Coordinates of C-alpha atoms and ligand atoms in Angstrom, one line a residue:
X25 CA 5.2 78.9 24.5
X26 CA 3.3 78.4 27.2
X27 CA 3.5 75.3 29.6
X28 CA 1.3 72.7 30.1
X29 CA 1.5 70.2 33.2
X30 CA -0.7 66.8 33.4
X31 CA -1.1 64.6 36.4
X32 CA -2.1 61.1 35.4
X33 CA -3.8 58.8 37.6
X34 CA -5.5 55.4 36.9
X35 CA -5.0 52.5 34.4
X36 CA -3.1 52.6 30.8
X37 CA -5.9 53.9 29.3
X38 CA -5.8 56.8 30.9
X39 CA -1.6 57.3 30.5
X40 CA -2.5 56.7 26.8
X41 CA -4.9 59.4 26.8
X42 CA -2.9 61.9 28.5
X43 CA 0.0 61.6 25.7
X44 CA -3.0 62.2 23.6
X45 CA -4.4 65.1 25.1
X46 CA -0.2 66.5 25.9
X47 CA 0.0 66.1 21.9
X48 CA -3.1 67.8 20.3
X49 CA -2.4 71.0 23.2
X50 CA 1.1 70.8 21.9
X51 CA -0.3 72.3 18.7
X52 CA -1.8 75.1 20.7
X53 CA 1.5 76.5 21.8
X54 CA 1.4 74.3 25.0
X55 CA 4.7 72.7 26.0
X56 CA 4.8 69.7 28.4
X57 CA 6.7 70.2 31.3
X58 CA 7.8 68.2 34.2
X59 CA 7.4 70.5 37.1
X60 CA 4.0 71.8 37.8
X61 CA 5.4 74.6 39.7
X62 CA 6.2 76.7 36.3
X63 CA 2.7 75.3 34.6
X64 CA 0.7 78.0 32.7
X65 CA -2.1 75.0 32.2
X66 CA -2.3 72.4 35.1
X67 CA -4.4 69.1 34.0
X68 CA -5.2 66.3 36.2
X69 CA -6.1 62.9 34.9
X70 CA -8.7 61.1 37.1
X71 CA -9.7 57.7 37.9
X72 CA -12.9 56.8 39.6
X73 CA -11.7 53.0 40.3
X74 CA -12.2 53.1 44.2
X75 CA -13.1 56.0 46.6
X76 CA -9.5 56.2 47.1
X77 CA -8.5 57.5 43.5
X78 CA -11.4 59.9 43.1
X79 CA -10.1 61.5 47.0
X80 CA -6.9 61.8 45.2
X81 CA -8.6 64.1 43.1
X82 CA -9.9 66.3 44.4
X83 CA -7.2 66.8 47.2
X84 CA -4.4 67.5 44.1
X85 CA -7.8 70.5 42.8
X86 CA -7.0 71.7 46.3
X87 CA -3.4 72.3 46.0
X88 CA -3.5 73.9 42.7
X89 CA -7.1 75.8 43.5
X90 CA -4.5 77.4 46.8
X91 CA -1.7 78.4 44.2
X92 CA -4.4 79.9 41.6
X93 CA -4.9 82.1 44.8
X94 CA -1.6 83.7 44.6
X95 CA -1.8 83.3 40.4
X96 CA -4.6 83.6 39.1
X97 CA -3.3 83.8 35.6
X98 CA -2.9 79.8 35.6
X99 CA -5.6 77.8 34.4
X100 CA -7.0 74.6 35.6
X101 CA -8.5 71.4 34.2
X102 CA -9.8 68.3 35.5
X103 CA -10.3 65.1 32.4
X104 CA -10.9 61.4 33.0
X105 CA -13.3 59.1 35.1
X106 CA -14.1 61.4 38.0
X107 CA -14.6 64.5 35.3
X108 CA -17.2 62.1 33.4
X109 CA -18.9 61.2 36.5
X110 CA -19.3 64.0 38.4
X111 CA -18.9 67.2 36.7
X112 CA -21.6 69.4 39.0
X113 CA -19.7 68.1 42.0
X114 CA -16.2 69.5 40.8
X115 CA -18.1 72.8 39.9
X116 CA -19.5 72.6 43.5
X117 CA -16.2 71.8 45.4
X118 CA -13.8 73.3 43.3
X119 CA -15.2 76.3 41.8
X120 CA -11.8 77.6 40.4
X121 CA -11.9 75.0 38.0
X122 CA -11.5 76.6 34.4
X123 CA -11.8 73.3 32.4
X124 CA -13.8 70.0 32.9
X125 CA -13.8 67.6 29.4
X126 CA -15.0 64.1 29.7
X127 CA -13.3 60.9 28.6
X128 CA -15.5 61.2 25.6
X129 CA -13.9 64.8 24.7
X130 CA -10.6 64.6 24.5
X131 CA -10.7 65.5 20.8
X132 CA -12.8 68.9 21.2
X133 CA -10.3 69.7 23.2
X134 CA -8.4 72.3 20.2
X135 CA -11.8 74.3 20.5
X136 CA -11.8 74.4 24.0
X137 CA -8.9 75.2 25.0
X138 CA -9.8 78.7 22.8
X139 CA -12.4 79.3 25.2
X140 CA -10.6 78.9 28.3
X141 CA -7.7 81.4 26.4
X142 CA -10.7 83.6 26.4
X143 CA -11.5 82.9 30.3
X144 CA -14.7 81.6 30.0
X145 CA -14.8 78.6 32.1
X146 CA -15.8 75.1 29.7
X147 CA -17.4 72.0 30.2
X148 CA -17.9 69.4 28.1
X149 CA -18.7 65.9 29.0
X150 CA -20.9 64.0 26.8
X151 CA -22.3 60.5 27.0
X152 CA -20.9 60.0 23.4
X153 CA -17.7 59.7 22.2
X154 CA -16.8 62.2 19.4
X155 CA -15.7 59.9 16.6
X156 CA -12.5 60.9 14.8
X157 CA -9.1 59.5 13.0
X158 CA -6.8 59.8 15.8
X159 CA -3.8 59.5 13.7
X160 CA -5.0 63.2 12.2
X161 CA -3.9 64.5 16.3
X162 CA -0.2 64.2 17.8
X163 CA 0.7 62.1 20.0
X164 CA 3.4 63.3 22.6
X165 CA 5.0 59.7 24.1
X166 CA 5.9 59.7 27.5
X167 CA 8.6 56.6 26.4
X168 CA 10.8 56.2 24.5
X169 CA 10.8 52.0 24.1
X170 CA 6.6 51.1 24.6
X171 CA 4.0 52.6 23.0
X172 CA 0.4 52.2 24.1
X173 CA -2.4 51.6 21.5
X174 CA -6.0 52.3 22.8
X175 CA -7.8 49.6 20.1
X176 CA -11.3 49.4 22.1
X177 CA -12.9 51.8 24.5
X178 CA -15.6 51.5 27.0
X179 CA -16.7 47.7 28.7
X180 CA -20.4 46.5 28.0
X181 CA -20.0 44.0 31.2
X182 CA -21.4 45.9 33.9
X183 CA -19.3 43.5 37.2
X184 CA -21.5 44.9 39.7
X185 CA -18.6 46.9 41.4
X186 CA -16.9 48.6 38.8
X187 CA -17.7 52.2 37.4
X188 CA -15.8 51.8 34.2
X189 CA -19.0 50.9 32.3
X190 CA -20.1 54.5 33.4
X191 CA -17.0 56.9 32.8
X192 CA -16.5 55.3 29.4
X193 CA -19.7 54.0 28.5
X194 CA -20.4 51.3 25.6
X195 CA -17.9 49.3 23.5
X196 CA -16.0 51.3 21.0
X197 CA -13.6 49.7 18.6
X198 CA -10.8 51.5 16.4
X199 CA -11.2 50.8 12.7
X200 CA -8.0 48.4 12.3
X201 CA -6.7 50.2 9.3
X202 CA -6.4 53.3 11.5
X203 CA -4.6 51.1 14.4
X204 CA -1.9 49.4 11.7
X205 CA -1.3 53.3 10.3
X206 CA -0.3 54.2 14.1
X207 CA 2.0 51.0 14.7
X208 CA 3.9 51.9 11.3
X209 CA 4.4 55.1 12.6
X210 CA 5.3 54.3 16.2
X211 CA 7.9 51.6 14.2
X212 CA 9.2 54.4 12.5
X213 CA 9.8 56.2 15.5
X214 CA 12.0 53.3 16.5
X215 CA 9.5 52.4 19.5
X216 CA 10.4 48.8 20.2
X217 CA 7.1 47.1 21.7
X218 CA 3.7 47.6 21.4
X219 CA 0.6 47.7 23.9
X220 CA -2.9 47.1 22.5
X221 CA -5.3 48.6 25.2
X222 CA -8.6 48.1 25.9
X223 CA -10.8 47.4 29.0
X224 CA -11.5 44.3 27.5
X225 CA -9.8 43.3 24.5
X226 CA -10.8 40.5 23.6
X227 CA -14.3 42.2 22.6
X228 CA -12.3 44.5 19.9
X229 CA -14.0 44.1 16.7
X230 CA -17.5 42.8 17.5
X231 CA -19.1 46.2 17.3
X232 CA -17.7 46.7 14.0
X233 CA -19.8 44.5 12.7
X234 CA -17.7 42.1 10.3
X235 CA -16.2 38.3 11.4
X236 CA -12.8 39.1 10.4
X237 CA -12.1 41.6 12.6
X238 CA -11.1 40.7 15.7
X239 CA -7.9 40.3 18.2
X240 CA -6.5 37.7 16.7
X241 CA -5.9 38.7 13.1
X242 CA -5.0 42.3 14.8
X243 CA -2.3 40.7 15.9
X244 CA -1.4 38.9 12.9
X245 CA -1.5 42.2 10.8
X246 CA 0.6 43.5 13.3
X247 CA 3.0 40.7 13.8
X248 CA 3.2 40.8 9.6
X249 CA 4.8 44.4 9.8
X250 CA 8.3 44.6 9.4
X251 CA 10.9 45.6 12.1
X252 CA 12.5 44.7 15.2
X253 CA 9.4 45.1 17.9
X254 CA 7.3 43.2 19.9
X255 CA 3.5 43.2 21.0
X256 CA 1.5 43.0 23.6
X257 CA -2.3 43.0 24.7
X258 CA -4.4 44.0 27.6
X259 CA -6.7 43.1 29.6
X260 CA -8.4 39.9 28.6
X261 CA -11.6 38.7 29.7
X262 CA -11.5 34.9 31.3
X263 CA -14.3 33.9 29.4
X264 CA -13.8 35.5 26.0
X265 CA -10.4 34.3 25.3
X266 CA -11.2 32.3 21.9
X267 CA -8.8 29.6 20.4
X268 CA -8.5 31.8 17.9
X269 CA -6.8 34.3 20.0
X270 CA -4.8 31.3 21.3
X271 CA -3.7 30.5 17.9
X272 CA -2.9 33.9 16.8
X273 CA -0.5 34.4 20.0
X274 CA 1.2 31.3 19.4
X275 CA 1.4 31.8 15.5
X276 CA 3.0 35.7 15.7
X277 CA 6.9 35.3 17.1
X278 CA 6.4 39.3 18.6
X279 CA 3.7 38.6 20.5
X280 CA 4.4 38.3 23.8
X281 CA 3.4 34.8 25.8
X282 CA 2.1 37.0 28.5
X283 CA -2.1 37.1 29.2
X284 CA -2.8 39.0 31.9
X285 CA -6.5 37.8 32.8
X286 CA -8.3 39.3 36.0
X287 CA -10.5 36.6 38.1
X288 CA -11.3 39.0 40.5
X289 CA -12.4 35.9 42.8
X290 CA -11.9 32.5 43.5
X291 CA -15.7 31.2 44.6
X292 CA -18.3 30.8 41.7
X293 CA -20.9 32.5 44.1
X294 CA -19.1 35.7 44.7
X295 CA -18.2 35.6 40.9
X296 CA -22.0 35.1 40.1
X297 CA -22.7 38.1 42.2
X298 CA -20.3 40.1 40.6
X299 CA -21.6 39.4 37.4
X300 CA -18.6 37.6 35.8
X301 CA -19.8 35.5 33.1
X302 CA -17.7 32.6 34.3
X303 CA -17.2 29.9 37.4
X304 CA -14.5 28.9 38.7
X305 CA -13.7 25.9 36.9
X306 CA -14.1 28.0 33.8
X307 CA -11.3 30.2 34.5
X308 CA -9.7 27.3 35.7
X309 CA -9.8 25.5 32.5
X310 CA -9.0 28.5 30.7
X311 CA -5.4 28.7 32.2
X312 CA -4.6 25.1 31.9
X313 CA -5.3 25.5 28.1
X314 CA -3.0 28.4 28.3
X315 CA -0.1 26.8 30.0
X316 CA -0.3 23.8 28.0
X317 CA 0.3 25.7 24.9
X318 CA 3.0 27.9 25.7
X319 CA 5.1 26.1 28.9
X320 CA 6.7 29.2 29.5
X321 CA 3.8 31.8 29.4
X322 CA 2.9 34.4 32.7
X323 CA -0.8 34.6 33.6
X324 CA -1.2 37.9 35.8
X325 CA -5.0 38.6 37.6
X326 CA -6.5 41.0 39.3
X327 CA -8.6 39.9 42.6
X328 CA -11.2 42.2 45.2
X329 CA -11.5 41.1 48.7
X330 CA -14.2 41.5 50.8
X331 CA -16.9 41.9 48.2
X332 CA -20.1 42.6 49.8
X333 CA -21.2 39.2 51.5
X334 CA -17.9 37.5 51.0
X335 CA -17.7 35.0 53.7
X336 CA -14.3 33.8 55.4
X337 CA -14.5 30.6 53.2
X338 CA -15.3 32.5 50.2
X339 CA -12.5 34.4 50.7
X340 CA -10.4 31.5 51.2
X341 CA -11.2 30.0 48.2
X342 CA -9.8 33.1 46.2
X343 CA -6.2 32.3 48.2
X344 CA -6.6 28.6 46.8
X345 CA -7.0 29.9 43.5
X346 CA -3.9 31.6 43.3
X347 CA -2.1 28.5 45.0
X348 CA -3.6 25.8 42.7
X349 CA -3.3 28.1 39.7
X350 CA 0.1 29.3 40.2
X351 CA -0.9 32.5 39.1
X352 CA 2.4 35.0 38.6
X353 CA 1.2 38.6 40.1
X354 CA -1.8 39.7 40.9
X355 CA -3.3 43.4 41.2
X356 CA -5.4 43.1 44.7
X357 CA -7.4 45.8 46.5
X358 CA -10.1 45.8 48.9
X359 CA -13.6 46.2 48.0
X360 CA -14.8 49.9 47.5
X361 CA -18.8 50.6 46.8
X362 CA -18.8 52.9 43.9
X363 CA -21.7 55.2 42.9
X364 CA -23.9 53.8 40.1
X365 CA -23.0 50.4 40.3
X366 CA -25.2 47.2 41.6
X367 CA -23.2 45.9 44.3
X368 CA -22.6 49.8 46.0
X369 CA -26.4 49.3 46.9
X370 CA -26.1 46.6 48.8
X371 CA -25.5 47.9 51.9
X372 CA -26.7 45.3 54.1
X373 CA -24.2 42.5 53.4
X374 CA -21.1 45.1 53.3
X375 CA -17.9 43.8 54.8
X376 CA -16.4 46.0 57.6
X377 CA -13.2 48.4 56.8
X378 CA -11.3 46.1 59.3
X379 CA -12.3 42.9 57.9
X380 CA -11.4 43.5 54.4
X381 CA -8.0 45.1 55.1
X382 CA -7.3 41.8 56.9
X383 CA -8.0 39.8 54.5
X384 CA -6.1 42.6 51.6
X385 CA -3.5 41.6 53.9
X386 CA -3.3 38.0 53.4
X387 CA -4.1 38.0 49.4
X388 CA -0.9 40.3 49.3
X389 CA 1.0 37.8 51.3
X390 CA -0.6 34.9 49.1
X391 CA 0.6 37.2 45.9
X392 CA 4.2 37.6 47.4
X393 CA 4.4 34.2 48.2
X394 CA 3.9 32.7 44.8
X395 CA 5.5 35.5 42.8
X396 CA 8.6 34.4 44.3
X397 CA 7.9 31.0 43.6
X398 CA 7.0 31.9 39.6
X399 CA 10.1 33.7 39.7
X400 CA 11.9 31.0 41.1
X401 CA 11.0 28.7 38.5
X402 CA 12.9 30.9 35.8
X403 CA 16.2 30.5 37.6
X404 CA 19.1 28.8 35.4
X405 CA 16.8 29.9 31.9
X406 CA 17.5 32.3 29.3
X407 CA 15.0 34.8 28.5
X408 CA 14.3 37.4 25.7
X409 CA 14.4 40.7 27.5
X410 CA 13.9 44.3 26.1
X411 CA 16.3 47.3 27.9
X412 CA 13.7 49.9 29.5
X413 CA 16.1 51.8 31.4
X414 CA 19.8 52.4 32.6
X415 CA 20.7 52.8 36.6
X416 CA 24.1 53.3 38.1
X417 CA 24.9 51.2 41.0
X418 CA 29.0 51.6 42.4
X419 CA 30.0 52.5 39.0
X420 CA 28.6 50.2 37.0
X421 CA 25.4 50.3 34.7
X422 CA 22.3 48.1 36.0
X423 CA 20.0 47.4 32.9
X424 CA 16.6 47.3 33.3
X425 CA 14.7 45.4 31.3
X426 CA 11.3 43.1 31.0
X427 CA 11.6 39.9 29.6
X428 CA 9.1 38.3 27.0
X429 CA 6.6 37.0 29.6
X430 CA 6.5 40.5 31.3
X431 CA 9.0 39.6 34.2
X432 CA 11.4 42.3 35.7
X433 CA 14.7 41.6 34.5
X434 CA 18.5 43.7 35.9
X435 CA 21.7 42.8 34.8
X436 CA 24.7 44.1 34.5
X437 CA 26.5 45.3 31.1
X438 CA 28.0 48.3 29.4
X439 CA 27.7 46.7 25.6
X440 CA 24.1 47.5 25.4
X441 CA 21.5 50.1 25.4
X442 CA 17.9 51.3 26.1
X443 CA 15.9 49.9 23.4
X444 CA 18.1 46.5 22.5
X445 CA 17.0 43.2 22.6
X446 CA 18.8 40.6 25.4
X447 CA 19.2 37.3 25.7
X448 CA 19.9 37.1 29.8
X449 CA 19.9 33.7 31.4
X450 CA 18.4 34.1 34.8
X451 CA 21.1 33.4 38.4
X452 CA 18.7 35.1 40.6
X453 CA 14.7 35.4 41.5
X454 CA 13.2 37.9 44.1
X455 CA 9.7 38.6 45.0
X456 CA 9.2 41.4 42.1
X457 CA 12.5 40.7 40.1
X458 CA 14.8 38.5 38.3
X459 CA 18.8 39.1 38.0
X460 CA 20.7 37.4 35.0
X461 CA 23.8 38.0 32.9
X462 CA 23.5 38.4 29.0
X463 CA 23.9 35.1 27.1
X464 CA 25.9 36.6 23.3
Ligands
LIG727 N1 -11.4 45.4 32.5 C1 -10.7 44.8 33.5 C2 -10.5 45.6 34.8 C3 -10.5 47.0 34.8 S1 -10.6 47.8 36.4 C4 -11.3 43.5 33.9 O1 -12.4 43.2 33.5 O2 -10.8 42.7 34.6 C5 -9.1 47.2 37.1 C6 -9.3 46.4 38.4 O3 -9.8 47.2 39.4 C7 -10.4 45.3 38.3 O4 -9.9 44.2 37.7 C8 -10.8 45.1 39.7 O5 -10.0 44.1 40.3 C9 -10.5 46.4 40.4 N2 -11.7 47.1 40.8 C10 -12.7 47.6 40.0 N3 -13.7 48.1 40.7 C11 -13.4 48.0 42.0 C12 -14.0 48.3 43.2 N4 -15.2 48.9 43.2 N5 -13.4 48.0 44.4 C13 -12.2 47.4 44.3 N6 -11.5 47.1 43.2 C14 -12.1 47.3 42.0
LIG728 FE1 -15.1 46.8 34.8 FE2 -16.0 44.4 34.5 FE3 -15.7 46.0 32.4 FE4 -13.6 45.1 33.6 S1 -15.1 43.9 32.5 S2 -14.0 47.2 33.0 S3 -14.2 45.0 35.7 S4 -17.2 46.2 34.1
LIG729 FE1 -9.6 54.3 36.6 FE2 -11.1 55.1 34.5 FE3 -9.0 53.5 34.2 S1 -11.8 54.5 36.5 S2 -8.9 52.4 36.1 S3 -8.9 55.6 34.9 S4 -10.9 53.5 33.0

């Protein structure tokens, strides 16, 4: 057997695809290992997000183009965002390179990895996606408890700043009988939760072309399968949430009340620019619908500062969101002009490096701040957790486990295991976790 090593960077999507890519090379005599020192095949998983990401890969192609030096039996390859993008820049800067597939071409990969066993050095990156039954490949899990479920690919949105339109071009929806086939199976496995992926989920279904598919009777087929699991979805669009998808989520007892739905700003104009199909008050309104239907749900966002021509009040207005909104996390990062997009070209109304770190700075505070204070608000409640993970801490075992609305639960117990279902009722909120003691 030879061994394969894959470094995974970027969102869910790209985690998923890796356990994709780990099982179909598993059928080529390639074993996953842990420690990329003893790798035969080394892989890296890109992501093209920010400028940062896309540095990170090509500075991990150095490391292993030095070690190739020294054995130059081991073979290279480079998958993902920064692969699709910019395939004659990795042949230009990294030349040792023996494989470059695109996120299009994950499923050619049984053909080429026979070329690169032949050392010829392959790319193949295509602008459309080779259409095929997943459930015919393996699927090597990296957990043991949540299994991903890729059920739409690509994002037709085109927000001026974001590449992802570009590295995984047009909307793409699994056929839904293929997606119920790969829950049954993950059920089987005894996998306890499920997580439907997709750039934009709440899209899944309208390329196919027929009313009745769509998010929310995916979820009821799911929720209708038998077994001790639970569900989850993400990301959603603000504006595409339907009250059908409202329904559906309050109808199915596994679905999680959890939505996490980026806003990416808090001013209209800045949203306008972005190319969100939504104002503020829309997005508004579209949590207070939420929370009044399920008094317990988490609403999680994502947020950019110092997109270009943001002004100070602008930006303020994104820190009053998350205040009057009392949203429960939010992913934040600072502006980065990507190649391709709209708003990289508009040079002339970029925020300086120092002025959007400073403000980076005081969305994180803002986040702290009122994650604490949604944590808070679960204090003296009991909540449905799931056991992740196991930690020792002065002889006793620490349970880690996420609760129903997606918060970080610990507690202390040795009557249960990884993969059981807990009733804890919350003592204790931090900033990023809860503490709690089982309730039966
Ligand atoms: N499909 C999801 C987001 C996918 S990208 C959505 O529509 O919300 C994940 C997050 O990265 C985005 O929500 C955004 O906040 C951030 N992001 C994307 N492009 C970025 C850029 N050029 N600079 C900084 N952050 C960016
Ligand atoms: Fe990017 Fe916008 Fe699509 Fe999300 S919806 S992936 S931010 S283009
Ligand atoms: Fe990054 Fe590509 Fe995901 S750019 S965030 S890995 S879709």
């Amino acid at each position: 057997m030879k061994k394969l090593y894959i470094e995974t960077q970027g969102c869910q999507m790209n985690k998923s695809d890796s356990e994709r890519i780990a099982g179909i090379l598993s059928e080529y005599g390639y074993l996953l290992t842990e420690d990329e020192k003893e790798a035969d095949l080394l892989i890296i998983n890109t992501c093209s997000i920010r400028q940062l990401a896309a540095d990170k890969a090509y500075s991990q192609l150095g490391v292993w183009g030095k070690r190739k030096k020294d054995r130059p039996n081991i073979k290279i390859g480079i998958c993902g965002c920064v692969a699709q993008q910019n395939k004659e820049k990795i042949k230009a800067r990294a030349p040792y390179v023996d494989l470059i597939f695109g996120t299009h071409n994950i499923y050619e990969l049984p053909d080429l990895i026979k070329s690169v066993e032949n050392n010829e050095k392959i790319c193949s990156v295509t602008n459309k996606a080779v259409v095929k039954n997943q459930n015919d490949f393996k699927i090597i899990r990296k957990n043991s408890v949540n299994a991903w479920i890729p059920i739409i690919e690509g994002c037709n949105n085109f927000c001026t700043y974001c590449v992802v339109p570009f590295t995984r071009g047009r909307e793409r929806s699994r056929n839904p009988q293929e997606i119920i086939e790969e829950a049954k199976n993950i059920i089987n496995e005894g996998f306890r939760e499920i997580t439907l992926l997709g750039q934009n989920v709440d899209s899944y279904g309208k390329d196919l072309k027929d009313e009745n598919i769509n998010l929310a009777n995916l979820l009821r087929q799911l929720n209708s399968l038998e077994g001790n699991f639970r569900i989850r979805f993400v990301t959603s669009y603000p504006s595409d949430i339907t009250d059908n998808l409202i329904n559906a989520v309050d109808e199915c007892e596994k679905v999680c009340k959890y939505f996490h739905i980026p806003m990416q700003s808090g001013n209209s104009r800045i949203l306008k620019e972005m190319n969100r199909h939504y104002t503020k008050e829309q997005y508004y309104e579209i949590v207070a619908k939420i929370r009044a239907r399920f008094p317990m749900v988490t609403i999680t966002s994502d947020f950019i500062a110092g997109f270009p021509s943001e002004t100070e009040e602008e930006f303020e207005d994104t820190l009053k969101a998350i205040d009057e909104l009392e949203l429960d996390y939010s992913n934040t990062a600072a502006y980065s002009p990507r190649e391709f997009t709209k708003a990289g070209k508009m040079t002339d109304v970029f925020i300086s490096d120092e002025v959007k770190s400073k403000r980076l700075e005081r969305l994180n505070a803002k986040n702290r701040e009122v994650c604490l204070k949604s944590n808070e608000k679960c204090v003296g409640k009991v909540l449905s957790v799931l056991i992740e993970g196991v930690t020792q801490k002065n002889g006793k075992a620490v349970l880690n486990s996420r609760a129903d609305n997606n918060k970080i639960v610990h507690f202390v117990s040795d009557k249960y295991k990884i993969g059981d279902f807990v009733k804890v009722k919350i003592s204790k909120a931090q900033t990023w976790c809860l503490y709690g003691e089982p309730v039966e």
